Amino acid sequence: MSNQPLSRRDFLAASGAALGAGMVLNRAAFGANDRVSVGLIGNGERAGSLAGEIVALRESHNVEITAVCDVWRPNRERMAARVERAYGKKPFQCSRFGELLARDDVDAVVIATPDFGHTPIMIEALKAGKDVYVEKPMSQTVEEATEALDLARANSRVVQVGTQRRSEGRWKAARDFIAAGKLGTVSRISAANCFNHPRWARDFSDCKQEDVDWEAYLFNRPMVPFDPRFLRRWHLYRMCCNGISGLWMAHLIDAAHLVMNASYPSTAVALGGIYVWKDGREHTDVFHALLDYPEGFLFDWCMSLTNGAGTHYDIHGLLGTMDLEKMTYSGAGGTEGKAVE
């Protein structure tokens, strides 16, 4: 990597790989050596990882985190202290994302809120002229996604969506391997992510009402009385996200689209239930989905939080099987028991 200062446009192009996201480049021209000023909206665990990536680019890509926003004061103050340690100065702090978006000194924002905030905040950021990195899933509905995409294109903004695997070389290599015919006709992708743990059931005893801007948190949700579970355990509730399908399957489906050059499934069916972790969660602890694609293959994915059987991502072709978790292929199950070299 070059140590020469980069323009904002170059930074955004390079940071797509660093943040593991796809990218649409902004066509606007920036000054040669302008510093990129980034605001973090949502300062929890995921934002902590992303902040680390940005701080690592501060010298090589001339980037700085200058503003942080979170509805929960402890989250916000922890992130502000971390940013101050990294850059030697205090960032702007707020609990309402509109205050951050109104700042002229913020060029781009990272949106790492609970899922229900992703697209609405992204839309407001685009209207404010900001470039955006947004965590997956970008949207909870097709209508939201379409509105955001149209707005990004109309305003020629940079938008990155943090779907894991999309920018990883091994998945692109698998796509090329399959396209070269080395697996023969692919008819099925079988994937699973299995854990023995009540995932996302975080402790919420330290989440006090006086520390939370509750109205700001539920900005586009029905206003309900303060309940710390909706903030600390938001993954478990329908009001906040789509459950396992949005939290995990979004990554795995996108990987299938990448390696198979596929578009959208023509048919989908899913089943699941809360079989073990009866802790008040509304989303399933076991989930299984089957998706049929017009390109001619079946995608089979399951996730369990009740048994740690492990993880696999197997692509079944007429000539063999590729395991993308282990990055191997063999003739197992294929014609004459071997794959084409």
Coordinates of C-alpha atoms in Angstrom, one line a residue:
M1 CA 0.0 0.0 0.0
S2 CA 1.3 3.4 -0.9
N3 CA 2.0 5.9 1.9
Q4 CA 1.2 8.9 -0.3
P5 CA -1.9 10.9 0.9
L6 CA -5.0 10.0 -1.1
S7 CA -8.0 12.0 -2.1
R8 CA -11.4 11.3 -0.6
R9 CA -12.4 9.4 -3.7
D10 CA -9.4 7.2 -3.6
F11 CA -9.9 6.6 0.1
L12 CA -13.5 5.5 -0.5
A13 CA -12.4 3.2 -3.3
A14 CA -9.7 1.6 -1.2
S15 CA -11.7 1.3 2.0
G16 CA -14.3 -0.9 0.3
A17 CA -11.9 -3.8 0.6
A18 CA -10.8 -2.9 4.1
L19 CA -14.4 -2.8 5.4
G20 CA -15.4 -6.0 3.4
A21 CA -18.1 -4.2 1.4
G22 CA -19.2 -3.7 -2.2
M23 CA -18.9 -0.3 -3.7
V24 CA -20.5 2.2 -6.1
L25 CA -18.0 5.0 -6.8
N26 CA -19.0 8.6 -6.6
R27 CA -18.4 10.4 -9.8
A28 CA -17.8 13.8 -8.1
A29 CA -14.3 15.0 -8.2
F30 CA -12.6 15.8 -4.8
G31 CA -9.6 17.8 -3.9
A32 CA -6.3 16.0 -4.2
N33 CA -5.5 15.7 -0.5
D34 CA -8.6 16.6 1.4
R35 CA -9.1 14.7 4.7
V36 CA -12.1 12.4 4.8
S37 CA -14.2 13.2 7.9
V38 CA -16.3 10.3 9.1
G39 CA -19.3 10.2 11.5
L40 CA -20.2 7.0 13.3
I41 CA -24.0 6.5 13.8
G42 CA -24.5 3.6 16.2
N43 CA -21.5 3.0 18.5
G44 CA -22.0 -0.6 19.6
E45 CA -20.0 -3.8 19.0
R46 CA -20.1 -3.7 15.2
A47 CA -19.2 -0.1 15.1
G48 CA -16.2 -0.8 17.3
S49 CA -14.8 -3.2 14.6
L50 CA -15.4 -0.7 11.9
A51 CA -13.9 2.1 13.9
G52 CA -10.7 0.0 14.2
E53 CA -10.6 -0.3 10.4
I54 CA -11.0 3.4 9.9
V55 CA -8.4 4.3 12.5
A56 CA -5.9 1.9 10.8
L57 CA -6.3 4.0 7.6
R58 CA -5.8 7.4 9.1
E59 CA -2.3 7.9 7.8
S60 CA -2.3 6.0 4.5
H61 CA -5.8 7.3 3.5
N62 CA -6.0 10.7 5.3
V63 CA -9.2 9.8 7.2
E64 CA -10.5 10.9 10.6
I65 CA -13.5 10.0 12.8
T66 CA -14.8 13.4 13.9
A67 CA -18.3 12.7 15.2
V68 CA -20.1 9.9 17.1
C69 CA -23.8 9.3 17.6
D70 CA -25.6 6.7 19.8
V71 CA -28.8 6.8 21.8
W72 CA -27.2 5.0 24.7
R73 CA -24.8 7.3 26.6
P74 CA -22.3 4.6 27.8
N75 CA -21.9 3.4 24.2
R76 CA -21.4 6.9 22.9
E77 CA -18.9 7.9 25.6
R78 CA -16.9 4.8 25.1
M79 CA -16.6 5.4 21.4
A80 CA -15.8 9.1 21.9
A81 CA -13.0 8.2 24.3
R82 CA -11.6 5.7 21.9
V83 CA -11.6 8.2 19.1
E84 CA -9.9 10.8 21.3
R85 CA -7.2 8.3 22.1
A86 CA -6.7 7.6 18.4
Y87 CA -6.6 11.2 17.1
G88 CA -5.7 13.3 20.1
K89 CA -8.9 15.4 20.1
K90 CA -12.5 15.0 21.2
P91 CA -15.1 14.1 18.5
F92 CA -18.6 15.7 18.3
Q93 CA -21.1 13.7 20.3
C94 CA -24.9 13.5 20.0
S95 CA -27.8 11.0 20.5
R96 CA -29.8 12.0 17.5
F97 CA -28.5 11.2 14.0
G98 CA -30.0 14.4 12.5
E99 CA -27.6 16.5 14.5
L100 CA -24.6 14.6 13.0
L101 CA -26.0 14.7 9.5
A102 CA -26.4 18.5 9.7
R103 CA -22.7 19.0 10.2
D104 CA -20.9 20.4 7.2
D105 CA -17.6 19.0 8.4
V106 CA -18.8 15.4 8.1
D107 CA -18.2 13.9 4.6
A108 CA -19.3 10.3 5.1
V109 CA -21.1 8.3 7.7
V110 CA -21.0 4.7 9.0
I111 CA -24.4 3.4 9.9
A112 CA -24.1 0.5 12.4
T113 CA -27.4 0.8 14.3
P114 CA -29.9 -2.0 14.8
D115 CA -31.4 -3.1 11.5
F116 CA -34.6 -1.1 11.6
G117 CA -32.5 2.1 11.4
H118 CA -30.3 1.2 8.4
T119 CA -32.3 2.4 5.4
P120 CA -34.2 5.4 7.0
I121 CA -30.9 6.8 8.3
M122 CA -29.2 6.1 5.0
I123 CA -31.9 8.0 3.1
E124 CA -31.5 11.0 5.4
A125 CA -27.7 10.8 5.0
L126 CA -28.0 10.8 1.2
K127 CA -30.4 13.7 1.3
A128 CA -27.8 15.5 3.5
G129 CA -25.1 14.9 0.8
K130 CA -23.1 12.3 2.8
D131 CA -21.5 9.2 1.4
V132 CA -22.5 6.1 3.3
Y133 CA -21.2 2.8 4.6
V134 CA -24.2 0.9 6.0
E135 CA -24.2 -2.4 7.7
K136 CA -26.2 -5.3 6.3
P137 CA -29.0 -5.9 5.8
M138 CA -29.3 -2.6 4.0
S139 CA -33.1 -2.8 4.1
Q140 CA -35.8 -4.8 5.7
T141 CA -38.2 -4.4 2.7
V142 CA -37.9 -4.2 -1.0
E143 CA -39.7 -0.8 -1.0
E144 CA -37.1 0.7 1.4
A145 CA -34.2 -0.7 -0.7
T146 CA -35.6 0.7 -3.9
E147 CA -36.1 4.2 -2.5
A148 CA -32.5 4.2 -1.1
L149 CA -31.0 2.9 -4.3
D150 CA -32.8 5.4 -6.5
L151 CA -31.7 8.3 -4.2
A152 CA -28.1 7.2 -4.1
R153 CA -28.0 7.0 -7.9
A154 CA -29.8 10.3 -8.3
N155 CA -27.3 12.1 -6.1
S156 CA -24.2 10.2 -7.3
R157 CA -23.2 9.3 -3.8
V158 CA -20.9 6.5 -2.7
V159 CA -22.8 3.7 -1.0
Q160 CA -21.2 0.6 0.6
V161 CA -23.1 -2.3 2.1
G162 CA -21.3 -4.4 4.7
T163 CA -22.3 -7.8 3.4
Q164 CA -19.5 -10.2 4.3
R165 CA -17.9 -12.4 1.7
R166 CA -18.8 -10.1 -1.2
S167 CA -15.2 -8.6 -1.3
E168 CA -13.3 -11.7 -0.2
G169 CA -11.0 -13.2 -2.9
R170 CA -11.9 -16.8 -2.2
W171 CA -15.5 -16.3 -3.1
K172 CA -14.5 -14.6 -6.3
A173 CA -12.1 -17.5 -7.0
A174 CA -15.0 -19.9 -6.5
R175 CA -17.1 -18.0 -9.0
D176 CA -14.4 -18.2 -11.6
F177 CA -13.8 -21.9 -10.9
I178 CA -17.5 -22.7 -11.4
A179 CA -17.8 -20.5 -14.5
A180 CA -14.9 -22.4 -16.0
G181 CA -17.0 -25.6 -15.7
K182 CA -14.7 -27.4 -13.3
L183 CA -17.6 -28.5 -11.1
G184 CA -19.9 -29.2 -14.0
T185 CA -23.5 -28.2 -13.7
V186 CA -24.2 -27.0 -10.2
S187 CA -27.6 -28.0 -8.9
R188 CA -27.4 -27.3 -5.2
I189 CA -25.7 -25.2 -2.6
S190 CA -26.0 -26.5 1.0
A191 CA -24.9 -24.2 3.8
A192 CA -25.3 -24.2 7.6
N193 CA -24.2 -22.1 10.6
C194 CA -24.8 -23.9 13.9
F195 CA -24.0 -22.8 17.4
N196 CA -24.9 -24.0 20.9
H197 CA -25.6 -20.7 22.5
P198 CA -28.5 -18.3 23.1
R199 CA -27.0 -15.8 20.8
W200 CA -27.7 -12.1 21.2
A201 CA -29.2 -12.6 24.7
R202 CA -27.0 -9.9 26.2
D203 CA -27.1 -8.7 29.8
F204 CA -29.2 -5.5 30.0
S205 CA -29.0 -4.8 33.8
D206 CA -26.7 -1.8 33.1
C207 CA -29.0 -0.2 30.6
K208 CA -30.9 2.6 32.6
Q209 CA -33.6 4.8 31.2
E210 CA -31.9 8.0 32.2
D211 CA -29.0 7.0 29.9
V212 CA -31.1 6.3 26.8
D213 CA -32.7 8.8 24.4
W214 CA -35.6 6.4 24.0
E215 CA -37.6 8.7 21.6
A216 CA -34.5 8.9 19.3
Y217 CA -34.1 5.1 19.4
L218 CA -37.7 4.4 18.3
F219 CA -37.7 7.2 15.8
N220 CA -39.5 5.1 13.1
R221 CA -41.1 2.4 15.3
P222 CA -44.3 2.6 17.4
M223 CA -43.6 4.4 20.7
V224 CA -43.6 1.8 23.5
P225 CA -42.6 2.2 27.2
F226 CA -38.9 2.0 27.9
D227 CA -37.6 -1.6 27.8
P228 CA -33.9 -2.2 27.9
R229 CA -34.3 -5.6 26.1
F230 CA -35.3 -3.8 22.9
L231 CA -32.0 -1.9 23.0
R232 CA -29.5 -4.5 24.3
R233 CA -31.2 -7.6 22.8
W234 CA -32.7 -6.0 19.7
H235 CA -31.7 -9.0 17.5
L236 CA -34.4 -11.1 19.3
Y237 CA -37.5 -8.9 18.5
R238 CA -39.6 -8.5 15.4
M239 CA -39.9 -4.8 16.0
C240 CA -36.2 -4.4 15.5
C241 CA -35.1 -6.9 12.8
N242 CA -36.1 -9.8 10.5
G243 CA -34.5 -12.4 12.7
I244 CA -32.0 -15.0 11.5
S245 CA -32.9 -14.5 7.9
G246 CA -31.7 -10.9 8.0
L247 CA -29.0 -11.3 10.6
W248 CA -27.2 -14.2 9.0
M249 CA -28.8 -15.6 5.8
A250 CA -28.4 -12.3 4.0
H251 CA -24.6 -13.0 4.0
L252 CA -25.0 -16.5 2.7
I253 CA -27.5 -15.7 0.0
D254 CA -25.4 -12.9 -1.3
A255 CA -22.4 -15.4 -1.5
A256 CA -24.6 -17.7 -3.6
H257 CA -25.5 -14.8 -5.9
L258 CA -21.9 -14.0 -6.3
V259 CA -20.5 -17.5 -7.1
M260 CA -23.4 -18.4 -9.3
N261 CA -23.9 -15.0 -11.0
A262 CA -27.6 -15.4 -9.9
S263 CA -30.2 -12.7 -9.4
Y264 CA -33.3 -13.5 -7.3
P265 CA -34.9 -16.8 -6.3
S266 CA -38.2 -17.6 -8.0
T267 CA -39.6 -19.6 -5.0
A268 CA -38.7 -19.7 -1.3
V269 CA -40.0 -21.6 1.7
A270 CA -38.8 -21.5 5.3
L271 CA -39.6 -23.1 8.6
G272 CA -38.4 -22.6 12.1
G273 CA -39.3 -22.3 15.8
I274 CA -38.2 -21.4 19.3
Y275 CA -37.3 -24.9 20.5
V276 CA -34.8 -24.3 23.3
W277 CA -34.1 -20.7 24.3
K278 CA -37.4 -19.7 25.7
D279 CA -36.1 -16.4 27.1
G280 CA -38.7 -14.1 25.7
R281 CA -37.2 -13.9 22.2
E282 CA -39.6 -13.6 19.3
H283 CA -37.3 -14.9 16.6
T284 CA -36.5 -18.5 16.0
D285 CA -33.5 -20.4 17.5
V286 CA -33.7 -22.9 14.6
F287 CA -34.4 -21.8 11.0
H288 CA -34.3 -23.6 7.7
A289 CA -34.8 -22.1 4.2
L290 CA -35.0 -23.5 0.7
L291 CA -34.7 -21.2 -2.3
D292 CA -35.1 -22.2 -5.9
Y293 CA -33.3 -20.1 -8.5
P294 CA -34.3 -19.6 -12.2
E295 CA -30.6 -20.2 -13.0
G296 CA -31.2 -23.8 -12.2
F297 CA -30.1 -24.6 -8.6
L298 CA -31.4 -25.0 -5.1
F299 CA -30.0 -23.1 -2.1
D300 CA -30.4 -24.9 1.2
W301 CA -29.5 -23.1 4.4
C302 CA -30.1 -23.6 8.0
M303 CA -29.0 -22.0 11.3
S304 CA -29.3 -23.5 14.7
L305 CA -28.6 -21.9 18.1
T306 CA -29.3 -25.2 19.8
N307 CA -26.5 -27.5 18.7
G308 CA -22.9 -26.6 17.7
A309 CA -22.6 -28.9 14.7
G310 CA -20.5 -26.3 13.0
T311 CA -20.4 -24.5 9.7
H312 CA -20.3 -25.5 6.1
Y313 CA -20.8 -24.1 2.6
D314 CA -20.9 -26.8 0.0
I315 CA -21.5 -26.4 -3.7
H316 CA -22.6 -29.6 -5.4
G317 CA -21.8 -30.0 -9.1
L318 CA -22.1 -32.9 -11.5
L319 CA -18.4 -33.4 -11.4
G320 CA -17.7 -32.9 -7.7
T321 CA -18.1 -30.8 -4.5
M322 CA -16.5 -27.6 -3.4
D323 CA -16.3 -26.7 0.3
L324 CA -16.0 -22.9 0.6
E325 CA -15.4 -23.0 4.3
K326 CA -12.3 -25.1 3.9
M327 CA -11.6 -23.8 0.4
T328 CA -11.3 -27.3 -1.0
Y329 CA -12.9 -29.3 -3.8
S330 CA -13.0 -33.0 -4.5
G331 CA -14.7 -35.5 -6.8
A332 CA -17.0 -36.6 -4.0
G333 CA -20.5 -37.2 -5.4
G334 CA -19.4 -36.4 -8.9
T335 CA -19.2 -38.4 -12.1
E336 CA -16.5 -41.0 -11.9
G337 CA -15.7 -39.8 -8.4
K338 CA -13.4 -37.0 -9.5
A339 CA -13.5 -33.3 -10.5
V340 CA -12.1 -31.9 -13.7
E341 CA -8.6 -30.5 -13.2

